[in-house]
Short mmCIF file of C-alpha atoms in Angstrom, two decimals:
data_model
loop_
_atom_site.label_atom_id
_atom_site.label_comp_id
_atom_site.label_asym_id
_atom_site.label_seq_id
_atom_site.Cartn_x
_atom_site.Cartn_y
_atom_site.Cartn_z
CA GLN A 1 9.98 -6.21 11.62
CA VAL A 2 9.97 -4.84 8.08
CA GLN A 3 12.47 -2.08 7.47
CA LEU A 4 13.37 -0.26 4.27
CA VAL A 5 16.25 2.21 4.38
CA GLU A 6 16.96 4.57 1.51
CA SER A 7 20.29 6.23 0.82
CA GLY A 8 22.04 8.13 -1.94
CA GLY A 9 20.08 11.36 -2.03
CA GLY A 10 21.69 14.77 -2.10
CA LEU A 11 22.21 17.97 -4.03
CA VAL A 12 22.93 17.68 -7.74
CA GLN A 13 23.14 20.15 -10.59
CA PRO A 14 20.65 20.09 -13.45
CA GLY A 15 21.67 17.45 -15.95
CA GLY A 16 23.45 15.42 -13.31
CA SER A 17 22.89 11.90 -12.01
CA LEU A 18 22.24 10.18 -8.72
CA LYS A 19 21.72 6.57 -7.73
CA LEU A 20 19.40 5.82 -4.85
CA SER A 21 19.63 2.59 -2.90
CA CYS A 22 17.14 0.86 -0.63
CA ALA A 23 18.18 -1.88 1.76
CA ALA A 24 15.45 -4.17 3.02
CA SER A 25 15.26 -6.28 6.15
CA GLY A 26 12.46 -8.37 7.58
CA ILE A 27 11.06 -8.81 4.08
CA ASN A 28 12.15 -10.57 0.92
CA LEU A 29 11.95 -8.03 -1.90
CA ASP A 30 11.76 -10.85 -4.42
CA ASP A 31 8.32 -11.76 -3.07
CA TYR A 32 6.82 -8.33 -3.70
CA THR A 33 6.29 -5.70 -6.28
CA ILE A 34 8.81 -2.98 -5.45
CA GLY A 35 8.62 0.67 -6.29
CA TRP A 36 10.04 4.12 -5.93
CA LEU A 37 7.83 7.03 -5.05
CA ARG A 38 8.47 10.71 -4.58
CA GLN A 39 6.83 13.66 -2.95
CA ALA A 40 7.66 17.22 -3.91
CA PRO A 41 6.78 20.11 -1.58
CA GLY A 42 3.08 20.87 -1.69
CA LYS A 43 2.32 17.91 -3.95
CA GLU A 44 0.88 14.45 -3.52
CA ARG A 45 3.14 11.46 -3.22
CA GLN A 46 3.54 9.76 -6.61
CA ALA A 47 4.69 6.31 -7.56
CA ILE A 48 7.23 6.81 -10.35
CA ALA A 49 8.76 3.39 -11.03
CA CYS A 50 8.11 -0.22 -10.14
CA ILE A 51 9.14 -3.78 -10.83
CA SER A 52 6.19 -6.13 -10.91
CA SER A 53 6.39 -9.33 -8.89
CA SER A 54 4.13 -11.10 -11.40
CA ASP A 55 6.12 -10.57 -14.61
CA SER A 56 9.27 -8.72 -13.51
CA GLY A 57 8.23 -5.97 -15.86
CA LYS A 58 9.49 -2.45 -15.19
CA TYR A 59 7.10 0.46 -15.36
CA TYR A 60 7.64 4.21 -15.21
CA ILE A 61 5.59 7.34 -15.25
CA ASN A 62 6.10 9.43 -18.38
CA ALA A 63 7.93 12.16 -16.49
CA VAL A 64 10.88 9.87 -15.72
CA LYS A 65 10.74 7.36 -18.57
CA GLY A 66 14.04 7.18 -20.42
CA ARG A 67 15.90 8.97 -17.61
CA PHE A 68 15.35 6.77 -14.55
CA THR A 69 16.02 3.05 -14.20
CA ILE A 70 14.73 0.84 -11.41
CA SER A 71 16.59 -2.33 -10.54
CA ARG A 72 17.10 -4.80 -7.73
CA ASP A 73 19.74 -7.14 -6.40
CA ILE A 74 17.99 -10.22 -5.08
CA ALA A 75 21.12 -11.56 -3.38
CA LYS A 76 21.62 -8.32 -1.45
CA ASN A 77 17.87 -7.77 -0.93
CA GLU A 78 18.27 -4.24 -2.22
CA MET A 79 16.62 -2.07 -4.83
CA TYR A 80 17.95 0.92 -6.72
CA LEU A 81 16.90 3.93 -8.74
CA GLN A 82 19.42 5.29 -11.21
CA MET A 83 18.44 8.85 -12.08
CA ASN A 84 19.99 10.63 -15.06
CA SER A 85 19.41 13.99 -16.73
CA LEU A 86 17.95 15.37 -13.53
CA ASN A 87 16.03 18.62 -13.58
CA ALA A 88 14.47 20.91 -11.00
CA GLU A 89 11.11 19.13 -11.29
CA ASP A 90 12.77 16.00 -9.91
CA THR A 91 13.39 17.71 -6.57
CA ALA A 92 11.51 15.70 -3.96
CA VAL A 93 11.79 13.25 -1.11
CA TYR A 94 12.18 9.79 -2.62
CA TYR A 95 10.85 6.64 -0.98
CA CYS A 96 11.20 2.95 -1.68
CA ALA A 97 8.20 0.79 -0.96
CA THR A 98 6.57 -2.57 -1.55
CA ALA A 99 3.16 -3.54 -2.85
CA ASN A 100 1.24 -6.51 -4.17
CA ARG A 101 1.04 -4.98 -7.64
CA CYS A 102 2.42 -2.03 -9.57
CA GLY A 103 0.71 1.29 -9.38
CA MET A 104 1.75 4.59 -10.93
CA GLY A 105 1.08 8.18 -10.08
CA SER A 106 -0.70 9.55 -7.04
CA VAL A 107 -3.51 7.00 -7.26
CA GLY A 108 -1.06 4.12 -7.63
CA ALA A 109 0.89 5.33 -4.63
CA LYS A 110 -1.95 4.13 -2.43
CA LEU A 111 -1.14 0.52 -3.33
CA TYR A 112 2.17 0.62 -1.50
CA ASP A 113 2.33 -0.36 2.13
CA HIS A 114 5.82 -0.80 3.56
CA TRP A 115 7.81 2.43 3.20
CA GLY A 116 11.27 3.71 3.93
CA GLN A 117 11.92 6.99 5.72
CA GLY A 118 12.77 8.80 2.50
CA THR A 119 15.84 10.51 1.10
CA GLN A 120 15.95 14.09 -0.15
CA VAL A 121 16.97 14.78 -3.73
CA THR A 122 17.52 18.42 -4.64
CA VAL A 123 18.31 19.47 -8.19
CA SER A 124 19.65 22.99 -8.28
CA SER A 125 22.49 25.04 -9.71
#
């Protein structure tokens, strides 16, 4: 049974940082494209970062490029999202997920199949 479990969300002030983690079981993350997605209230779910299984390239949507970093630990079968310089627009539920190829944005989000339960990130003073 495939299970992805996110952790690390919470309340942070604007300009602050958080690191999200995703622990996988029943699946080898090294065999898949992995990604982080988010869904803000009233908005579509968006894929915001991914690591491609084909070339290990890292891809980001423009809104998070330069502030967020996706990574993985193959030995631990975990993936991470380091988020810096957070602002109110980053407030959302964040999900880790797997896919056969990278996709970005709301259209790209449809490529992802296995999902975690999500972790809330709230950026507020």
